[in-house]
Coordinates of C-alpha atoms in Angstrom, one line a residue:
Chain A
M1 CA 159.2 46.7 70.9
I2 CA 162.0 47.8 73.1
R3 CA 164.2 50.5 71.9
R4 CA 167.8 51.0 72.7
G5 CA 166.7 54.3 73.6
F6 CA 164.6 52.9 76.4
Q7 CA 167.3 50.6 78.4
V8 CA 167.3 53.6 80.6
A9 CA 163.7 54.0 80.7
A10 CA 163.5 50.2 81.6
R11 CA 164.7 51.4 85.0
L12 CA 161.8 53.4 85.4
G13 CA 159.7 50.5 85.9
H14 CA 161.2 50.6 89.5
H15 CA 160.2 54.2 89.9
R16 CA 156.5 54.1 88.9
A17 CA 156.0 57.5 90.4
F18 CA 155.8 59.3 87.0
G19 CA 154.2 62.0 88.9
S20 CA 157.8 63.3 89.7
S21 CA 159.0 66.1 88.1
T22 CA 158.8 66.2 84.0
D23 CA 162.4 67.4 84.3
S24 CA 163.7 64.5 86.3
M25 CA 162.2 61.9 84.4
F26 CA 163.3 63.5 80.9
S27 CA 166.8 63.5 82.1
R28 CA 166.8 59.8 82.4
F29 CA 166.4 59.5 78.8
L30 CA 169.4 61.6 78.1
P31 CA 172.2 59.2 77.0
E32 CA 175.4 59.2 79.1
K33 CA 177.4 59.8 75.8
T34 CA 176.5 63.0 74.4
D35 CA 178.2 62.5 71.3
L36 CA 174.9 60.9 70.0
K37 CA 172.8 63.1 67.8
D38 CA 169.2 63.9 68.7
D39 CA 167.4 63.3 65.4
A40 CA 164.2 64.6 66.8
L41 CA 165.3 68.2 66.3
P42 CA 164.3 70.7 63.5
D43 CA 166.2 70.8 60.5
A44 CA 166.0 72.7 57.1
S45 CA 163.8 69.8 55.6
W46 CA 161.1 70.4 58.1
C47 CA 158.0 71.9 56.5
L48 CA 156.5 75.2 58.1
D49 CA 153.5 73.3 59.5
M50 CA 155.7 70.8 61.2
L51 CA 158.0 73.6 62.7
S52 CA 155.1 75.6 64.1
L53 CA 153.6 72.5 65.7
D54 CA 156.8 71.4 67.1
Q55 CA 157.1 74.8 68.9
E56 CA 153.7 74.6 70.1
F57 CA 154.4 71.2 71.6
L58 CA 157.5 72.5 73.1
E59 CA 155.7 75.3 74.8
K60 CA 153.2 72.6 76.3
T61 CA 156.4 70.8 77.6
K62 CA 156.9 73.9 79.8
S63 CA 153.5 74.3 81.1
S64 CA 151.1 71.1 80.4
G65 CA 153.1 68.2 81.3
W66 CA 154.1 67.2 78.0
I67 CA 157.5 65.6 77.2
K68 CA 159.5 65.6 74.2
L69 CA 161.3 62.3 73.6
P70 CA 164.9 62.5 72.0
S71 CA 165.6 60.2 69.1
F72 CA 168.9 58.7 68.4
K73 CA 170.2 56.5 65.5
G74 CA 171.1 53.9 68.0
K75 CA 173.8 51.6 68.1
T76 CA 174.4 48.1 69.6
Q77 CA 177.4 48.4 71.8
P78 CA 180.5 47.6 70.1
N79 CA 181.1 44.5 72.0
G80 CA 178.1 43.0 70.5
A81 CA 176.2 42.9 73.7
V82 CA 172.6 43.3 73.7
S83 CA 171.7 46.7 75.4
G84 CA 168.4 45.8 76.4
P85 CA 166.4 43.1 77.7
C86 CA 165.9 39.9 75.6
P87 CA 162.6 38.6 76.0
P88 CA 162.2 34.9 77.0
F89 CA 160.8 33.9 73.6
S90 CA 161.9 30.5 71.9
G91 CA 164.3 31.1 69.3
C92 CA 165.4 34.6 70.9
D93 CA 168.9 33.9 71.3
T94 CA 171.7 36.6 71.3
A95 CA 174.5 34.1 70.2
H96 CA 174.1 35.4 66.6
L97 CA 175.2 38.8 67.5
S98 CA 178.7 39.0 66.7
P99 CA 181.1 41.9 67.9
D100 CA 181.7 43.0 64.3
K101 CA 178.2 43.0 63.0
G102 CA 178.6 46.7 61.8
D103 CA 176.5 49.6 62.1
C104 CA 172.8 49.1 63.2
R105 CA 170.3 51.6 63.1
I106 CA 166.9 52.1 64.8
F107 CA 164.8 51.3 61.5
T108 CA 163.0 54.9 61.7
R109 CA 166.5 56.7 61.7
C110 CA 168.0 54.4 59.2
I111 CA 168.1 57.3 56.4
Q112 CA 170.3 60.0 57.9
V113 CA 170.1 62.1 54.7
E114 CA 168.4 65.1 55.9
G115 CA 164.6 65.3 54.6
Q116 CA 164.9 62.2 52.7
G117 CA 163.5 59.7 55.0
F118 CA 161.7 59.5 58.4
E119 CA 161.5 63.1 60.0
Y120 CA 159.6 62.8 62.9
V121 CA 159.4 64.0 66.7
I122 CA 157.3 62.5 69.3
F123 CA 155.7 64.3 72.4
F124 CA 154.3 62.2 75.3
Q125 CA 152.0 63.2 78.0
P126 CA 152.2 60.9 80.8
S127 CA 149.3 62.1 82.9
K128 CA 147.0 61.3 80.2
K129 CA 149.0 58.4 78.7
K130 CA 148.8 60.1 75.1
S131 CA 151.3 60.7 72.5
V132 CA 151.5 62.9 69.5
C133 CA 153.9 62.2 66.8
L134 CA 154.6 64.7 64.3
F135 CA 155.7 62.9 61.1
Q136 CA 156.9 64.1 57.9
P137 CA 157.9 61.3 55.3
G138 CA 160.7 62.0 52.8
P139 CA 160.9 61.1 49.1
Y140 CA 162.8 57.6 50.0
L141 CA 159.5 56.6 51.5
E142 CA 157.7 56.9 48.4
G143 CA 155.1 54.3 47.3
P144 CA 152.5 55.6 44.8
P145 CA 154.1 58.2 42.7
G146 CA 154.2 61.2 45.1
F147 CA 152.5 59.6 47.8
T148 CA 154.1 57.9 51.1
H149 CA 154.3 54.3 51.3
G150 CA 151.9 52.4 53.4
G151 CA 154.5 50.4 54.9
S152 CA 156.5 53.6 56.0
L153 CA 153.3 54.9 57.8
A154 CA 153.0 51.3 59.7
A155 CA 156.6 51.5 60.8
M156 CA 156.3 55.1 61.9
M157 CA 153.1 54.0 63.9
D158 CA 154.8 51.0 65.3
E159 CA 157.6 52.9 66.4
T160 CA 155.5 55.6 68.1
F161 CA 153.3 52.9 69.6
S162 CA 156.2 51.1 71.2
K163 CA 157.6 54.3 72.8
T164 CA 154.3 55.3 74.1
A165 CA 153.2 51.7 75.3
F166 CA 156.6 51.5 77.2
L167 CA 156.3 54.6 78.9
A168 CA 152.8 54.3 79.8
G169 CA 152.6 50.7 80.8
E170 CA 155.9 49.0 80.3
G171 CA 154.7 47.6 77.1
L172 CA 157.4 45.7 75.4
F173 CA 156.4 43.9 72.4
T174 CA 154.0 44.3 69.5
L175 CA 151.4 41.5 69.9
S176 CA 149.3 42.9 66.8
F177 CA 148.4 46.0 64.9
N178 CA 145.6 46.7 62.5
I179 CA 145.6 49.6 60.1
R180 CA 142.6 51.0 58.1
F181 CA 143.8 53.2 55.1
K182 CA 141.4 56.0 54.2
N183 CA 143.5 58.3 51.8
L184 CA 147.0 58.5 50.5
I185 CA 149.4 60.9 52.2
P186 CA 151.4 63.2 50.1
M187 CA 155.2 63.0 50.3
S188 CA 156.7 65.7 52.4
S189 CA 153.7 66.7 53.9
L190 CA 153.0 66.8 57.7
V191 CA 151.2 64.0 59.2
V192 CA 150.0 64.3 63.0
M193 CA 149.6 61.1 64.7
D194 CA 147.5 61.2 67.8
I195 CA 148.0 57.9 70.0
E196 CA 146.3 57.0 73.1
V197 CA 146.2 54.2 75.5
E198 CA 142.6 52.8 75.4
K199 CA 143.1 50.3 78.2
I200 CA 145.6 48.1 79.9
E201 CA 144.2 44.7 80.9
D202 CA 145.6 41.0 81.2
Q203 CA 148.8 42.3 80.6
K204 CA 148.1 44.0 77.7
L205 CA 148.1 47.5 76.3
Y206 CA 145.3 48.4 73.8
M207 CA 146.3 51.7 71.8
S208 CA 144.6 53.4 69.1
C209 CA 145.9 55.9 66.7
I210 CA 144.6 58.4 64.2
A211 CA 146.8 60.0 61.7
H212 CA 145.4 63.1 60.0
S213 CA 146.8 66.2 58.4
R214 CA 147.5 69.4 60.5
D215 CA 143.7 70.7 59.5
Q216 CA 141.9 67.9 60.9
H217 CA 141.3 67.2 64.8
S218 CA 141.9 64.1 66.3
A219 CA 138.5 63.1 67.2
H220 CA 137.5 63.3 63.3
P221 CA 139.9 61.3 61.2
S222 CA 138.8 62.3 57.4
L223 CA 141.2 62.9 54.5
A224 CA 144.2 61.2 55.7
G225 CA 142.8 58.9 58.4
V226 CA 144.3 55.9 59.3
F227 CA 143.3 53.9 62.5
L228 CA 145.4 51.5 64.3
Q229 CA 145.0 49.2 67.1
L230 CA 148.1 47.8 68.9
Q231 CA 148.3 45.3 71.7
L232 CA 151.4 44.9 73.6
E233 CA 152.3 42.4 76.2
E234 CA 153.4 43.9 79.3
E235 CA 156.3 42.6 81.1
S236 CA 158.0 43.4 84.3
P237 CA 161.3 45.0 83.7
Q238 CA 164.4 43.4 84.3
Chain B
M1 CA 148.5 50.8 46.8
I2 CA 149.3 51.4 43.1
R3 CA 152.9 51.0 42.1
R4 CA 154.5 53.0 39.7
G5 CA 155.4 49.5 38.4
F6 CA 152.2 48.4 37.4
Q7 CA 151.4 50.8 34.7
V8 CA 152.3 48.3 32.1
A9 CA 150.5 45.5 34.0
A10 CA 147.3 47.5 33.7
R11 CA 147.0 46.4 30.0
L12 CA 146.3 43.0 31.1
G13 CA 143.0 43.9 32.2
H14 CA 142.4 43.7 28.3
H15 CA 144.1 40.0 28.4
R16 CA 142.3 38.4 31.3
G17 CA 141.7 35.4 29.5
L18 CA 145.4 35.0 29.1
L19 CA 145.8 34.8 33.0
G20 CA 146.7 31.1 33.9
D21 CA 148.7 28.4 32.5
P22 CA 148.8 30.1 28.7
L23 CA 150.3 33.1 30.2
I24 CA 153.3 31.3 31.3
L25 CA 153.9 30.3 27.4
I26 CA 154.0 34.0 26.6
F27 CA 156.2 35.2 29.4
P28 CA 159.3 34.7 27.5
A29 CA 158.4 36.7 24.3
Q30 CA 156.6 39.8 26.2
F31 CA 159.2 40.0 28.9
S32 CA 161.0 42.5 26.8
R33 CA 158.0 44.7 27.1
F34 CA 159.0 45.4 30.7
L35 CA 162.5 46.0 30.1
P36 CA 163.3 49.7 30.3
E37 CA 164.7 51.7 27.2
K38 CA 167.3 53.0 29.6
T39 CA 169.4 50.2 30.7
D40 CA 170.9 51.9 33.4
L41 CA 168.6 51.0 36.2
K42 CA 169.7 48.4 38.5
D43 CA 167.6 45.3 39.3
D44 CA 167.9 45.2 43.1
A45 CA 166.6 41.8 43.3
L46 CA 169.7 40.1 42.3
P47 CA 171.8 38.1 44.6
D48 CA 174.7 40.1 46.3
A49 CA 177.4 39.7 48.7
S50 CA 175.5 40.2 51.5
W51 CA 172.7 37.5 50.9
C52 CA 172.9 34.5 53.5
L53 CA 173.4 31.1 52.3
D54 CA 169.8 30.1 52.8
M55 CA 168.6 33.1 50.8
L56 CA 170.9 32.4 47.7
S57 CA 169.9 28.6 47.7
L58 CA 166.3 29.3 47.9
D59 CA 166.6 32.0 45.3
Q60 CA 168.2 29.4 43.1
E61 CA 165.5 26.9 43.9
F62 CA 162.9 29.3 42.7
L63 CA 164.8 30.4 39.7
E64 CA 164.8 26.7 38.7
K65 CA 160.8 26.9 39.4
T66 CA 160.7 29.7 36.9
K67 CA 161.6 27.5 34.1
S68 CA 159.5 24.7 34.9
S69 CA 156.6 25.2 37.5
G70 CA 155.3 28.5 35.8
W71 CA 156.8 30.6 38.5
I72 CA 157.9 34.1 37.7
K73 CA 160.7 36.3 39.1
L74 CA 159.7 40.1 39.7
P75 CA 162.6 42.5 39.2
S76 CA 162.8 45.5 41.5
F77 CA 164.2 48.9 40.8
K78 CA 164.7 51.9 43.1
G79 CA 162.3 54.0 41.2
K80 CA 162.1 57.6 40.3
T81 CA 159.5 60.2 39.8
Q82 CA 159.9 62.1 36.5
P83 CA 162.5 64.9 36.6
N84 CA 159.8 67.1 35.5
G85 CA 157.7 66.1 38.5
A86 CA 154.7 64.9 36.7
V87 CA 152.8 62.2 38.4
S88 CA 153.6 59.0 36.5
G89 CA 150.5 57.2 37.7
P90 CA 146.8 57.9 38.0
C91 CA 146.0 59.9 40.7
P92 CA 142.9 58.5 42.6
P93 CA 139.8 60.7 42.9
F94 CA 140.3 61.3 46.6
S95 CA 139.3 64.6 47.8
G96 CA 142.6 66.4 49.0
C97 CA 144.5 64.0 46.7
D98 CA 146.3 67.0 44.7
T99 CA 149.4 66.9 42.8
A100 CA 150.0 70.6 42.7
H101 CA 152.5 69.9 45.7
L102 CA 154.9 68.0 43.4
S103 CA 157.4 70.3 42.4
P104 CA 160.0 69.6 39.4
D105 CA 163.0 69.7 41.6
K106 CA 161.6 67.6 44.5
G107 CA 164.8 65.4 44.2
D108 CA 165.4 61.7 44.1
C109 CA 162.4 59.7 45.0
R110 CA 162.8 56.0 46.0
I111 CA 160.3 53.0 46.3
F112 CA 160.5 52.7 50.1
T113 CA 161.7 49.1 50.1
R114 CA 164.6 50.1 47.9
C115 CA 165.5 53.3 50.0
I116 CA 168.6 51.9 51.3
Q117 CA 171.0 51.2 48.8
V118 CA 173.7 50.3 50.8
E119 CA 174.3 46.6 49.9
G120 CA 173.1 44.5 52.9
Q121 CA 172.3 47.2 55.0
G122 CA 168.3 47.6 54.3
F123 CA 165.7 45.4 52.7
E124 CA 167.4 42.6 50.6
Y125 CA 164.5 40.7 49.0
V126 CA 163.1 39.0 45.8
I127 CA 159.7 38.3 45.1
F128 CA 158.5 35.2 43.1
F129 CA 154.8 35.1 41.6
Q130 CA 152.8 32.1 40.4
P131 CA 150.1 33.4 38.4
S132 CA 148.3 30.2 38.0
K133 CA 147.6 29.8 41.9
K134 CA 147.9 33.5 42.5
K135 CA 150.5 33.1 45.2
S136 CA 153.9 34.7 45.8
V137 CA 156.8 34.0 47.7
C138 CA 159.0 36.8 49.2
L139 CA 162.6 35.9 50.3
F140 CA 163.5 38.8 52.5
Q141 CA 166.6 39.4 54.5
P142 CA 166.5 42.4 56.9
G143 CA 169.6 44.3 57.3
P144 CA 171.0 46.1 60.3
Y145 CA 169.4 49.5 59.4
L146 CA 166.0 47.9 60.0
E147 CA 166.9 47.2 63.6
G148 CA 164.2 47.4 66.3
P149 CA 165.0 45.6 69.6
P150 CA 168.6 45.1 69.8
G151 CA 169.8 42.3 67.1
F152 CA 166.2 41.8 65.8
T153 CA 164.3 43.3 63.0
H154 CA 161.6 46.2 63.6
G155 CA 158.3 45.2 63.2
G156 CA 157.4 48.1 61.1
S157 CA 160.0 47.1 58.4
L158 CA 158.2 43.5 58.3
A159 CA 155.0 45.4 57.8
A160 CA 156.4 47.5 55.2
M161 CA 157.9 44.6 53.3
M162 CA 154.8 42.7 53.6
D163 CA 152.6 45.7 52.3
E164 CA 155.1 45.8 49.3
T165 CA 154.8 41.8 48.6
F166 CA 151.1 42.1 48.9
S167 CA 150.8 45.2 46.7
K168 CA 152.6 43.5 43.8
T169 CA 150.7 40.2 44.2
A170 CA 147.4 42.0 44.4
F171 CA 147.9 43.7 41.4
L172 CA 149.2 40.8 39.3
A173 CA 146.5 38.7 40.6
G174 CA 143.5 40.9 40.2
E175 CA 144.5 44.4 39.6
G176 CA 144.4 45.3 43.2
L177 CA 145.5 48.9 43.5
F178 CA 145.1 50.2 47.1
T179 CA 145.4 48.7 50.5
L180 CA 142.3 49.1 52.6
S181 CA 143.2 47.5 55.7
F182 CA 146.1 45.4 57.0
N183 CA 146.3 43.2 60.0
I184 CA 149.5 41.8 61.7
R185 CA 149.9 39.1 64.5
F186 CA 153.2 39.1 65.6
K187 CA 154.5 35.8 67.2
N188 CA 158.1 35.9 67.5
L189 CA 161.4 38.3 66.9
I190 CA 163.1 38.1 63.7
P191 CA 167.0 37.9 64.1
M192 CA 168.7 40.4 62.0
S193 CA 170.1 39.5 58.7
S194 CA 168.3 36.2 58.9
L195 CA 166.2 34.9 56.0
V196 CA 162.4 35.4 56.4
V197 CA 160.3 33.7 53.7
M198 CA 156.7 35.0 53.2
D199 CA 154.0 32.9 51.6
I200 CA 151.3 35.2 50.3
E201 CA 148.1 33.8 48.6
V202 CA 144.9 35.3 47.4
E203 CA 142.3 33.9 49.5
K204 CA 139.2 35.4 47.7
I205 CA 138.1 38.0 45.4
E206 CA 134.8 39.3 46.0
D207 CA 133.0 43.0 46.0
Q208 CA 135.9 44.4 44.3
K209 CA 138.1 43.3 47.2
L210 CA 141.2 41.0 47.2
Y211 CA 141.5 39.3 50.5
M212 CA 145.2 38.1 51.0
S213 CA 147.0 36.2 53.6
C214 CA 150.7 36.0 54.3
I215 CA 152.7 33.7 56.7
A216 CA 156.1 34.7 57.3
H217 CA 158.6 32.1 58.6
S218 CA 162.1 30.7 58.8
R219 CA 163.5 28.7 56.1
D220 CA 162.8 25.3 58.3
Q221 CA 159.1 25.6 57.7
Q222 CA 157.8 23.7 54.7
F223 CA 156.7 25.8 51.8
T224 CA 153.6 23.7 51.3
P225 CA 152.7 23.2 55.1
S226 CA 150.6 20.2 55.3
P227 CA 147.1 20.8 56.5
Q228 CA 147.8 18.7 59.7
V229 CA 150.3 21.5 60.8
K230 CA 148.5 23.3 63.2
E231 CA 151.1 24.7 65.3
P232 CA 151.8 28.5 64.0
P233 CA 155.4 29.1 62.8
A234 CA 157.9 30.4 65.1
Q235 CA 158.1 33.5 63.2
P236 CA 155.5 36.4 63.1
Q237 CA 152.4 35.9 60.9
A238 CA 150.6 38.5 58.9
L239 CA 146.9 37.7 58.2
S240 CA 144.3 39.2 56.3
C241 CA 145.6 41.9 54.3
H242 CA 142.9 43.4 52.4
H243 CA 143.5 44.8 48.9
P244 CA 140.8 46.0 46.6
P245 CA 140.6 45.2 43.2
P246 CA 140.8 48.3 40.9
E247 CA 139.5 51.7 41.4
Q248 CA 136.3 52.3 43.2
T249 CA 133.8 55.2 42.0
G250 CA 131.5 57.0 44.3
G251 CA 131.6 54.0 46.5
R252 CA 135.1 55.0 48.0
K253 CA 133.7 58.2 49.6
D254 CA 131.1 56.1 51.4
A255 CA 134.1 54.2 53.0
K256 CA 134.2 56.4 56.0
D257 CA 130.6 55.1 56.9
S258 CA 131.6 51.8 57.1
S259 CA 132.1 50.2 60.6
Q260 CA 133.8 47.2 59.2
A261 CA 137.5 47.0 58.8
A262 CA 137.9 46.4 55.0
V263 CA 134.5 46.9 53.4
Q264 CA 133.7 49.5 51.1
K265 CA 130.2 49.8 49.8
R266 CA 129.8 49.0 46.4
S267 CA 129.3 51.8 43.8
A268 CA 125.7 52.3 42.4
V269 CA 127.3 52.9 39.1
S270 CA 126.5 50.5 36.6
N271 CA 128.7 48.0 35.3
V272 CA 128.6 49.9 31.8
E273 CA 129.7 53.1 33.2
E274 CA 132.3 51.1 35.4
K275 CA 133.9 49.4 32.4
A276 CA 134.2 52.7 30.6
R277 CA 135.7 54.4 33.4
K278 CA 138.2 51.5 33.9
M279 CA 139.0 51.9 29.8
R280 CA 139.8 55.5 30.5
I281 CA 142.2 55.0 33.4
K282 CA 143.9 52.3 31.4
K283 CA 144.2 54.6 28.5
K284 CA 145.5 57.4 30.6
L285 CA 148.0 55.0 32.0
L286 CA 149.3 53.8 28.7
S287 CA 149.4 57.3 27.3
Q288 CA 152.0 58.5 29.7
E289 CA 155.4 58.1 29.4
W290 CA 157.1 56.1 31.9
W291 CA 160.7 55.8 32.2
L292 CA 160.4 54.5 35.6
M293 CA 161.0 50.7 35.5
P294 CA 158.1 48.7 36.4
V295 CA 158.3 45.8 38.9
I296 CA 156.4 43.4 36.9
P297 CA 157.1 40.5 34.8
A298 CA 156.5 39.9 31.1
F299 CA 152.9 38.8 30.5

């Protein structure tokens, strides 16, 4: 699904040459207003694994073509205007958006208390159309006692898929997704999600994701493996 | 997935014969079993000022059904792990599943769908369950903190809400404990703060797995759609969420070998040993002190 953070990215459709420098592409994602806080930065709640992997990928952004995606809480514009393309689905009508509908937040940034909700950062590699998401679920995402809610994992995957799909092939909306759960994920532990675009055909992006603990390599999901397939309908940008 | 709220429901396994209509008659008397000793826990499944008119009226409609048609309203609490950090629920025998990481001071934990306590901003929902037909209805109103596309609900929040509803229904209908697999097909976007009605049914129970389906739609859809209605609703659908019945034994470790989406190989353990194991787990559940309020009705 399109994210407000991508209204700038929507323009990229006109600039398909992603091969242009990493820096120039990255700068397109920076908001014009600089008072928005990037939530994808380390804070005191991040575990050591997450901090070290974050550092590892930051190094890769300098040398291996990876890009770190900033992440903002997001806000519909004060005048209520939809700050992104509205898809031509029946029933999709922006009339219900009133100027005073209050504070809206991207779901994965809805909990702003440090360390309690979704703590994550996404790195994207354009040349290989793959992403890595470092995710640490907080205590507000609990399901079974001491473990993460399956729905929160699904939400995090959906968010990562959406960003990757848009950057990799202008994917806009989730058509379907399937999850297979292999194991429970302890709360406040690091989950590494490896996302790849498997193929793009018939205006759909097919993607896969494997979530695992740091010890695992992406090719071999085991203890914390979750497999996800996602189809996105590709549309031309406005 | 097991919910802390189902620890008392585990006892129901002993009373399987009561499931069905006779169960409805004993509901009122046994409802008190589910009321917490501490009464400061707030039931979040009650109407508040943020509920839209559709949600209020449907809630009222189902409340009437709880009096006459065997429906049950499930209370819903924020949830809390015990202050000493003890795991207040069974830890499944998965490798890597280790409770040592739980420290006594790990702070406030919340059931994910009740993580946002600001009225009207997060998940506003109530679930009604009908034991005789093994079906549920969830009235869900996603708030502004669940935004995805501007003005519309995040698909992940809908998935989370469905997973929560499936979990409760699966446990009540057949002691389902964990989600094995979960498939969603999205048909349309859901406007924020609009009412979403989810109809969940248990399709079948076999090989220690519960197969369930859910259709999410706006209020305009009929609650009992006629078979002739072939056109899919305008709202997203979630189909084929699989929840397994209670614990597997060695079978679970074989799951990784399976190439099918939701299949676990049946354990070779004999029925007698399986029953004994179930009894041990249930006894363990009952022996722990849960001050966390379960989200189950009185049976």
